Backbone as ProteinMPNN parsed JSONL, in Angstrom:
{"seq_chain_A": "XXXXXXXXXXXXXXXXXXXXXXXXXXXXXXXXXXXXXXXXXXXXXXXXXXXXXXXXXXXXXXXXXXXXXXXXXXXXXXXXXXXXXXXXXXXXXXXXXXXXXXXXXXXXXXXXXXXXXXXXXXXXXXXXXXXXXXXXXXXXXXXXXXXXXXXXXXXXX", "coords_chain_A": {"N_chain_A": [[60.75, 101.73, 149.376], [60.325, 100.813, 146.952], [60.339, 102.451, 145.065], [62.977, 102.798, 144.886], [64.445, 100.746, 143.705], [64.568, 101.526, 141.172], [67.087, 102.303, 140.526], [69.494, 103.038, 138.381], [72.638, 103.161, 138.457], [75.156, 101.495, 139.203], [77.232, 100.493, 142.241], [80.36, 101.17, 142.537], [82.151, 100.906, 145.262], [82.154, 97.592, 148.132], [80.561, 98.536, 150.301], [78.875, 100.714, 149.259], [76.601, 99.173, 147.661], [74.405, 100.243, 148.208], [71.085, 100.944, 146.969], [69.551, 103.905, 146.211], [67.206, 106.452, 146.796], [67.876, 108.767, 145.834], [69.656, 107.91, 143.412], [67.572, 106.523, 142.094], [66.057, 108.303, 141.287], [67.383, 110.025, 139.636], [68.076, 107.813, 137.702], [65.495, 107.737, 136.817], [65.038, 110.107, 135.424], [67.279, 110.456, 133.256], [66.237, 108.567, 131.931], [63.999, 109.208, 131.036], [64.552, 111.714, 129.933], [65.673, 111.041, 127.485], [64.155, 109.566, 126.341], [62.418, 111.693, 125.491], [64.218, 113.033, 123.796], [64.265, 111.181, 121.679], [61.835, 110.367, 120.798], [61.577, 113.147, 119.398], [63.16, 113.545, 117.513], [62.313, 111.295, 116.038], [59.342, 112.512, 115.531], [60.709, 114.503, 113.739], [62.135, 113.314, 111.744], [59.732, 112.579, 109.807], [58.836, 114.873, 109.483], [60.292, 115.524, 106.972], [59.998, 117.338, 104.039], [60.424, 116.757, 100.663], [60.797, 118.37, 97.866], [60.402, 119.04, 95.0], [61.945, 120.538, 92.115], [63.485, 121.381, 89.405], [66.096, 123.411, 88.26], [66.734, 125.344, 85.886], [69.952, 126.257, 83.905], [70.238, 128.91, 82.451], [72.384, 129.94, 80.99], [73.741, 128.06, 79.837], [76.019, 126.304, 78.043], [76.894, 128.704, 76.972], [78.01, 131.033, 78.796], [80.933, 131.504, 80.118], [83.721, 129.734, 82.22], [86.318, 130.18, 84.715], [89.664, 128.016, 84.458], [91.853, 127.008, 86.332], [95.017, 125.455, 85.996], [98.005, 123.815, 87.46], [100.454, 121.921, 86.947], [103.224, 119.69, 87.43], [105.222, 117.9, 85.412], [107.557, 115.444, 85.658], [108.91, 114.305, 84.25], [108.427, 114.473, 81.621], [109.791, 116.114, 78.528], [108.81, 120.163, 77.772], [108.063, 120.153, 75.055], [107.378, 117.682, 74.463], [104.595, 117.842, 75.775], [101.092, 119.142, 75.107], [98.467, 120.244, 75.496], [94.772, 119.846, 75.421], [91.811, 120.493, 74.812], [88.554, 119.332, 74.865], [85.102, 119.425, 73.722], [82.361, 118.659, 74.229], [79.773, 119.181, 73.75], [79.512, 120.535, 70.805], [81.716, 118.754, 69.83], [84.3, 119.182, 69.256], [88.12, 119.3, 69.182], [90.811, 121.17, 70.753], [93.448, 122.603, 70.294], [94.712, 124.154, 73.434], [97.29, 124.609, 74.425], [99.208, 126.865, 73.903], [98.049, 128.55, 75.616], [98.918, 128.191, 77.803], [101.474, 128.233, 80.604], [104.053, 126.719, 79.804], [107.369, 125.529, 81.436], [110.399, 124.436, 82.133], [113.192, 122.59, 82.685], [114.314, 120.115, 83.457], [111.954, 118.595, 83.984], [108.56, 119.238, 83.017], [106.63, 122.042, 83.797], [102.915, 122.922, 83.877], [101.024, 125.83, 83.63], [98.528, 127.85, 84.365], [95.595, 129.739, 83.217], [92.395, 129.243, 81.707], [90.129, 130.023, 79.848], [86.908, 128.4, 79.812], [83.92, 127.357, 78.27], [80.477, 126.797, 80.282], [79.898, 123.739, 79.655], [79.642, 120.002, 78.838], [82.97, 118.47, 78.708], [86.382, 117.624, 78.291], [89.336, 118.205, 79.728], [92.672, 117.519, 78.621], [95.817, 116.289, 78.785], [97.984, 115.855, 76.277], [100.389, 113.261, 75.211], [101.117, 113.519, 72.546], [100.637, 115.701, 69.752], [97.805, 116.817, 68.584], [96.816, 116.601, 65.996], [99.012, 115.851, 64.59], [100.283, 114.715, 61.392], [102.196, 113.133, 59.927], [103.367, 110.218, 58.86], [106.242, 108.906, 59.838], [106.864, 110.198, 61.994], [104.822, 109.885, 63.406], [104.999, 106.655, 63.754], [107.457, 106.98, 65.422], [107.004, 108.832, 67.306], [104.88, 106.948, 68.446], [106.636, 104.461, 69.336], [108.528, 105.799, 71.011], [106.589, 106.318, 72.977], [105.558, 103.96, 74.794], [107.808, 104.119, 75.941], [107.668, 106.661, 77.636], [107.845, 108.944, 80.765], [104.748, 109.716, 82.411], [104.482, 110.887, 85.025], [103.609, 112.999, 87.213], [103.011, 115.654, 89.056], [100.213, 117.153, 91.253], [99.737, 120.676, 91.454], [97.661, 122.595, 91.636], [94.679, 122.809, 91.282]], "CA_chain_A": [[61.632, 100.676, 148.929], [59.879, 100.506, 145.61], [61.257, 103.243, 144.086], [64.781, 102.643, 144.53], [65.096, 99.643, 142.437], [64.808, 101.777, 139.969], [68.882, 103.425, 140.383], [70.581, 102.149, 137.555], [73.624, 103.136, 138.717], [75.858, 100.672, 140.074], [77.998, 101.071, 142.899], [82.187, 100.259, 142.588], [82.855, 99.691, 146.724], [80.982, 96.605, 148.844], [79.75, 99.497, 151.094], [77.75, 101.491, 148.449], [76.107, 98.977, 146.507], [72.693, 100.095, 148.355], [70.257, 101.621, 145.985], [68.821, 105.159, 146.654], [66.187, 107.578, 145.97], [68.336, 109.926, 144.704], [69.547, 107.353, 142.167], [66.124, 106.418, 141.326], [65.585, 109.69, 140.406], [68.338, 110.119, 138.62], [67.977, 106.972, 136.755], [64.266, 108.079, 136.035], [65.352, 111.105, 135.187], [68.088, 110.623, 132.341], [65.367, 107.832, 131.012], [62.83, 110.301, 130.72], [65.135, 112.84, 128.668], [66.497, 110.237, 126.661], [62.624, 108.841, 125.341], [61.942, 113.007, 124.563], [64.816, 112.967, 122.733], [63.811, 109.972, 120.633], [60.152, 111.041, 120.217], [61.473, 114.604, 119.069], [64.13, 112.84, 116.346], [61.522, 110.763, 115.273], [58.75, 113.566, 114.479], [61.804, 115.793, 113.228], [62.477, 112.133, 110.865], [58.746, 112.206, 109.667], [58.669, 116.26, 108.614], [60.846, 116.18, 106.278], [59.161, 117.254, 102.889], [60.986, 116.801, 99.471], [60.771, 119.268, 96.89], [61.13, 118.253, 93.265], [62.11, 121.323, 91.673], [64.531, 121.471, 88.417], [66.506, 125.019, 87.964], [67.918, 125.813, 84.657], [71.267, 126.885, 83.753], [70.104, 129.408, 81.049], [73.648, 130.412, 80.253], [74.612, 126.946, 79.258], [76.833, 126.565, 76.481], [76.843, 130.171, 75.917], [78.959, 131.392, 79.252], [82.554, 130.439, 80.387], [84.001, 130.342, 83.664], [87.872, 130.021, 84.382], [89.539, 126.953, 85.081], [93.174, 126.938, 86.906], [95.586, 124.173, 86.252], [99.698, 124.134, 88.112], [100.851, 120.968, 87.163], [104.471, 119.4, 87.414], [105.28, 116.58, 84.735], [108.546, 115.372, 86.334], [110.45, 113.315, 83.391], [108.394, 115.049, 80.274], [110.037, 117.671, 78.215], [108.094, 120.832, 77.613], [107.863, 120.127, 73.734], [106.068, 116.386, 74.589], [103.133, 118.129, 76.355], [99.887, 118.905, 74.475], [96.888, 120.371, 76.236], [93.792, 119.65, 74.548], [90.286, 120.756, 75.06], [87.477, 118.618, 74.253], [83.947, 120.439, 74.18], [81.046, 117.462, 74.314], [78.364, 119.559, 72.332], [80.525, 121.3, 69.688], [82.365, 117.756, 69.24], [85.457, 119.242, 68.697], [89.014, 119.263, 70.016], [91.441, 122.32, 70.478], [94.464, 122.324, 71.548], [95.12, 125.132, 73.944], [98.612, 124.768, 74.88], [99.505, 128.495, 74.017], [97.4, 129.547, 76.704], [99.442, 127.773, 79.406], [102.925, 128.743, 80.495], [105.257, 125.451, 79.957], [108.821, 125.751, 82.183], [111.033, 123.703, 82.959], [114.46, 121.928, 82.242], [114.743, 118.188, 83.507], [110.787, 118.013, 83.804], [107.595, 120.641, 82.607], [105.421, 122.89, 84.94], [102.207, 123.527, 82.812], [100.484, 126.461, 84.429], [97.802, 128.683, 83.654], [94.212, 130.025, 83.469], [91.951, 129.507, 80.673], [88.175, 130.438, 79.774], [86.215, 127.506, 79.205], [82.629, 127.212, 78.019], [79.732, 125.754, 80.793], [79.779, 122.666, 78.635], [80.206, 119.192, 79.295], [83.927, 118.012, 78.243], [87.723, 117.751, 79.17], [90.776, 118.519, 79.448], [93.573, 116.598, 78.437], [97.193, 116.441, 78.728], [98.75, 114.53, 75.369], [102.198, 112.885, 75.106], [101.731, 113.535, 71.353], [100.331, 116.24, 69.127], [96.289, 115.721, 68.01], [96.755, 116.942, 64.829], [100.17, 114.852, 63.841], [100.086, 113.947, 59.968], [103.619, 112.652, 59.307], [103.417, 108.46, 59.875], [107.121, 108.637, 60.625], [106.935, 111.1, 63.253], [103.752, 108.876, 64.423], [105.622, 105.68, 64.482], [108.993, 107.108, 66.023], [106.575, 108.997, 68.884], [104.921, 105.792, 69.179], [107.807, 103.593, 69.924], [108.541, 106.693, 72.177], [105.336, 106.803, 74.189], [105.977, 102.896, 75.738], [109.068, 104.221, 77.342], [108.084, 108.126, 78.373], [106.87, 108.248, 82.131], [103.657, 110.789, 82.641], [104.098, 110.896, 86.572], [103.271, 113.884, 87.441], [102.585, 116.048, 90.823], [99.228, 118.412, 90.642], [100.16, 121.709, 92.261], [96.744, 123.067, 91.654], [93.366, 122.904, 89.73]], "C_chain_A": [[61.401, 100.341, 147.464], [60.414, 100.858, 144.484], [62.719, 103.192, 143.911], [65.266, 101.714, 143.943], [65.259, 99.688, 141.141], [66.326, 102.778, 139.855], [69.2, 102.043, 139.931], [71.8, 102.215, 137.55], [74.479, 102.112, 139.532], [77.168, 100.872, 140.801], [79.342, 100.017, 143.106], [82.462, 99.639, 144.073], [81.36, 98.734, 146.982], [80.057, 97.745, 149.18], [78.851, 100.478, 150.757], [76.964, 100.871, 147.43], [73.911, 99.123, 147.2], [71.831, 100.853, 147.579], [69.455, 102.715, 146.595], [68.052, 105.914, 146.379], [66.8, 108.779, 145.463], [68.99, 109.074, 143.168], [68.995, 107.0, 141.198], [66.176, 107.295, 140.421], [66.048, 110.15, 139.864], [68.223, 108.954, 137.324], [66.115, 107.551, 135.938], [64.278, 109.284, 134.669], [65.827, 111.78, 133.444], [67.027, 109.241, 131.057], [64.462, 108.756, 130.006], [63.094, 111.647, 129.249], [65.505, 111.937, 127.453], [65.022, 109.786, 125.473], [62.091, 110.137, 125.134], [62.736, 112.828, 123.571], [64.53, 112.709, 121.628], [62.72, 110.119, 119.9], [60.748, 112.428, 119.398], [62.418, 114.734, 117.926], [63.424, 112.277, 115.65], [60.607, 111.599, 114.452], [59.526, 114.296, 113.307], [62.294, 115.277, 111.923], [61.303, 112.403, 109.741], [58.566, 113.421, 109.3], [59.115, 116.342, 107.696], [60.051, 116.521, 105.226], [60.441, 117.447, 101.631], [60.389, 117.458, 98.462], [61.514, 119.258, 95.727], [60.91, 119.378, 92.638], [63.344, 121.439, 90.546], [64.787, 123.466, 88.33], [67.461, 124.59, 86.668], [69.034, 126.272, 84.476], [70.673, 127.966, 82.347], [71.431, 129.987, 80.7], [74.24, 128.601, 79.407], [75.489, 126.778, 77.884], [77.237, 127.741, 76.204], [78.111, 130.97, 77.178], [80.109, 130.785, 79.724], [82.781, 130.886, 82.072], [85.717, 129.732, 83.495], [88.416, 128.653, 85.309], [91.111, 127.302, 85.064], [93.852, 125.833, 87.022], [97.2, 124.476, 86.65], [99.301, 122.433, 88.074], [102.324, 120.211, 86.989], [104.644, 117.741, 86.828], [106.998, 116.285, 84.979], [109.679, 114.833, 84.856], [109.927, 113.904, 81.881], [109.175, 116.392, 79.461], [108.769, 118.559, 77.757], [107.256, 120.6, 75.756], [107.132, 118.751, 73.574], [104.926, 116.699, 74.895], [102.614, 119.254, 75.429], [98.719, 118.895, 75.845], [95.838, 120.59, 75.395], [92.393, 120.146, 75.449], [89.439, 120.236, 74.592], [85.903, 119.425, 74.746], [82.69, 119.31, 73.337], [79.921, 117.608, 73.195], [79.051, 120.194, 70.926], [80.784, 120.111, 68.875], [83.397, 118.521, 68.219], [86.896, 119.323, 69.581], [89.827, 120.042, 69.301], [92.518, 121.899, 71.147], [95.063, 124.075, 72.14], [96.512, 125.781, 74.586], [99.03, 126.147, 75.02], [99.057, 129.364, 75.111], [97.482, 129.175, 77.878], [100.779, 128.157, 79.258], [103.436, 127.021, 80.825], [106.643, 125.907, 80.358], [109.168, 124.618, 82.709], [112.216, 123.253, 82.433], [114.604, 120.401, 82.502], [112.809, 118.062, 83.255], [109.655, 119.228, 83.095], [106.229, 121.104, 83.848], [104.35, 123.649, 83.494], [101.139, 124.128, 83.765], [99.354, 127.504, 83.663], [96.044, 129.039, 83.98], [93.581, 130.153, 82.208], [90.452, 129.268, 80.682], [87.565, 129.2, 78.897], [84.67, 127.308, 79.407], [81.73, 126.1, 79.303], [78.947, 124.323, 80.074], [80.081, 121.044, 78.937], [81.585, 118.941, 78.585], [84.754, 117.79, 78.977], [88.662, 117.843, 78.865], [92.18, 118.099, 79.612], [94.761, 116.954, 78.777], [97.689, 115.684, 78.023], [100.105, 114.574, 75.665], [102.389, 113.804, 73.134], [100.623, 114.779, 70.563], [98.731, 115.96, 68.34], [96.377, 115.436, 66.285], [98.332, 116.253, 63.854], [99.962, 114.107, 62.809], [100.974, 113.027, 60.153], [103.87, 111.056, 60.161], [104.951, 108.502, 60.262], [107.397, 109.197, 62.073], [105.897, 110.261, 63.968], [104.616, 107.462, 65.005], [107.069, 106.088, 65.325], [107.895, 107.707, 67.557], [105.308, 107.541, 69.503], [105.752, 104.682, 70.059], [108.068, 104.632, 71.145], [107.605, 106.412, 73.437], [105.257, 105.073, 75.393], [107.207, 103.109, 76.502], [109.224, 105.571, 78.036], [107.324, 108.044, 80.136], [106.315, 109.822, 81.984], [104.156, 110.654, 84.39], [104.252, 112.537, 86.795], [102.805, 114.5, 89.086], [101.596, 117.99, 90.679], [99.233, 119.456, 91.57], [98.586, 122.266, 92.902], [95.495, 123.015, 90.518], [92.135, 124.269, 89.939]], "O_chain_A": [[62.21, 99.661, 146.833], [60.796, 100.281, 143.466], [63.414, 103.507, 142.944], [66.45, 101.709, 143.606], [65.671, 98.904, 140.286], [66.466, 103.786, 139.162], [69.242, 100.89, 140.36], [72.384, 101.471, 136.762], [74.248, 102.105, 140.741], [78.137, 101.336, 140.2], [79.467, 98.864, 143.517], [82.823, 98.485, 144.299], [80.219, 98.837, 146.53], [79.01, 97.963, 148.571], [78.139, 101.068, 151.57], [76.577, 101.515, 146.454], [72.85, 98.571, 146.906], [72.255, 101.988, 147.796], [68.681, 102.417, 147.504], [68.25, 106.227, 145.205], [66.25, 109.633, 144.768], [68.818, 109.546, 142.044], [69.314, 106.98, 140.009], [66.293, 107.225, 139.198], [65.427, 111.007, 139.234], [68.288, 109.287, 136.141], [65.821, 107.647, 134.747], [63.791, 109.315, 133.539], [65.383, 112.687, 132.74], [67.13, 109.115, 129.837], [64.33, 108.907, 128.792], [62.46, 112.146, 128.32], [65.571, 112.509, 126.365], [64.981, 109.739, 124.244], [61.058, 110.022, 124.475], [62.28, 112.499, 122.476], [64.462, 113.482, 120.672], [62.606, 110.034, 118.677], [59.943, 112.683, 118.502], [62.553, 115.82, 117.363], [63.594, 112.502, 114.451], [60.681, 111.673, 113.226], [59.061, 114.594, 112.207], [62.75, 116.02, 111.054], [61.781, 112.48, 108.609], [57.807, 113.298, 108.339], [58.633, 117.262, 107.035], [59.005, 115.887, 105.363], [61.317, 118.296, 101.798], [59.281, 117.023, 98.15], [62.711, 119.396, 95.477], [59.716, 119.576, 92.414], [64.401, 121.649, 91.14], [63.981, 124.396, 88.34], [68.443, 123.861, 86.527], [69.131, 127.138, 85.345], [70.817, 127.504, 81.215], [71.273, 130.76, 79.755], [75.079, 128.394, 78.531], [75.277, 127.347, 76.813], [77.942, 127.92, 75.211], [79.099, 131.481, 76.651], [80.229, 129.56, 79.716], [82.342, 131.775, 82.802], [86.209, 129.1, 82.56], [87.946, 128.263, 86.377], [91.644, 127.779, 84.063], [93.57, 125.079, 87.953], [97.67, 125.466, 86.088], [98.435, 121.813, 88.691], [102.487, 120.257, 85.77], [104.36, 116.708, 87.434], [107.722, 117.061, 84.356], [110.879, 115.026, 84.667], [110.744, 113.888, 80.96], [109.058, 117.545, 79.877], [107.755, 117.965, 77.391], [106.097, 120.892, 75.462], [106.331, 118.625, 72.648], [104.018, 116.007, 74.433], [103.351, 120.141, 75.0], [98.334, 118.082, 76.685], [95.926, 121.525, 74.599], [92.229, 120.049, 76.665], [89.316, 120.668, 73.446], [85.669, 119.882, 75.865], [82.336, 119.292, 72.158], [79.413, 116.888, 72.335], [78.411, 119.842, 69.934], [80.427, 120.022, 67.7], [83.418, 118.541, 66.988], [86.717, 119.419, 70.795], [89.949, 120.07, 68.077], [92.649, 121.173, 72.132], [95.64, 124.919, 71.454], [96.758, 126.899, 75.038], [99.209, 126.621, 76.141], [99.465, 130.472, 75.458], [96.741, 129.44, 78.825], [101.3, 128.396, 78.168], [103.209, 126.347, 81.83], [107.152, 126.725, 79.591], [108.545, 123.916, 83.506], [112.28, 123.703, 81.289], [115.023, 119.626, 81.642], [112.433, 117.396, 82.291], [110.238, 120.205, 82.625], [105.307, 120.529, 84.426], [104.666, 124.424, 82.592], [100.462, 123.436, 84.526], [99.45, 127.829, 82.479], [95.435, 128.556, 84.934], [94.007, 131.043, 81.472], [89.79, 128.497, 81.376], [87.679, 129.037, 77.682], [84.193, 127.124, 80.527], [82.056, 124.918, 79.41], [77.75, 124.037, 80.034], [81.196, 120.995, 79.458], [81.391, 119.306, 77.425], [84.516, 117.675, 80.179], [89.033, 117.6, 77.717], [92.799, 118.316, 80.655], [94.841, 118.126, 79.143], [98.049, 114.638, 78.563], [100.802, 115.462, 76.156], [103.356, 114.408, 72.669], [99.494, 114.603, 71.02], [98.56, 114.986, 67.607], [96.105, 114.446, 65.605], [98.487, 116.287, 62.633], [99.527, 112.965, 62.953], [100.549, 111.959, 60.593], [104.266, 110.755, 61.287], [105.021, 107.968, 61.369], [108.014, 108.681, 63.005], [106.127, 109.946, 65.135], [104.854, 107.192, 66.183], [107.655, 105.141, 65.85], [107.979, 107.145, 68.649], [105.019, 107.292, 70.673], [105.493, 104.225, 71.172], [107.79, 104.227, 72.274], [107.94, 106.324, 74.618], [104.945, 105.14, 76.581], [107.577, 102.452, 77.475], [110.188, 105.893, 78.732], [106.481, 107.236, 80.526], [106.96, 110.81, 81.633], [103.669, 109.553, 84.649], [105.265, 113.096, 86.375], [102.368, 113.828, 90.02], [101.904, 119.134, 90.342], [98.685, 119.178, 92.637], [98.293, 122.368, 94.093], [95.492, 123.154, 89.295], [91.271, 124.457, 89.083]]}, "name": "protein", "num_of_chains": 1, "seq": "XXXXXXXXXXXXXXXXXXXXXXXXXXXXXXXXXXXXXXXXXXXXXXXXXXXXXXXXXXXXXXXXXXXXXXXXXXXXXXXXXXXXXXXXXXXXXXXXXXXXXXXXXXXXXXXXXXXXXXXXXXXXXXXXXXXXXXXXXXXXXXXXXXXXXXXXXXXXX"}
């Protein structure tokens, strides 16, 4: 009678709520696996070892890898967009445009693949030209640039 007060199962009709030694032992049972478990999560918690190891990039700066941009500028014309390259350690800015394909008629698809240095920087998309001397052409694509919409939809990077 001792052992069966340990079935933790509880029984849905009147007529089965009597407690049994096979429940016991079932309830012992799924206890028993349940506190290995726990013990065997815990050690498994308590192995881990951390390993403070730095790896070099020895190509840094020096190799390139290729970077893929498909992007769809819905309301810009092709002759507003300006892709720029900024390169962090160099501290300089390129503009690479030539080395994307611009298409389009109501909006511009600027697509392409170009080799860029393992370097920190980024890569822009201007409304306006970096290199733009001419202050009238600055103030006329200023007044411009408060009413052009950038919205855009990124195909791919």
């Amino acid at each position: 009678m001792g052992f069966k007060r340990y079935d933790a199962f509880s029984k849905s009709s009147t007529g089965t709520s009597v407690q049994t030694v096979e429940g016991a032992a079932l309830s012992i049972s799924a206890f028993i696996f349940m506190l290995v478990l726990a013990v065997l999560e815990l050690y498994s918690f308590f192995q881990v070892s951390v390993v403070e190891q730095i790896v070099l990039d020895n190509d840094f700066g020096t190799a390139q890898t290729n970077f893929s941009l498909d992007i769809d500028f819905v309301a810009l014309k092709c002759d507003q967009v300006h892709v720029i390259l900024e390169q962090t350690l160099k501290k300089e800015h390129q503009e690479v445009t030539s080395m994307f394909s611009l298409s389009g008629t109501s909006g511009c698809n600027v697509k392409g693949t170009i080799p860029i240095p393992k370097d920190s920087g980024s890569l822009s998309v201007a409304y306006m030209h970096p290199t733009s001397k001419s202050t009238l052409r600055l103030l006329k694509d200023l007044s411009d640039m408060f009413s052009f919409d950038t919205s855009h939809k990124i195909n791919s990077l």
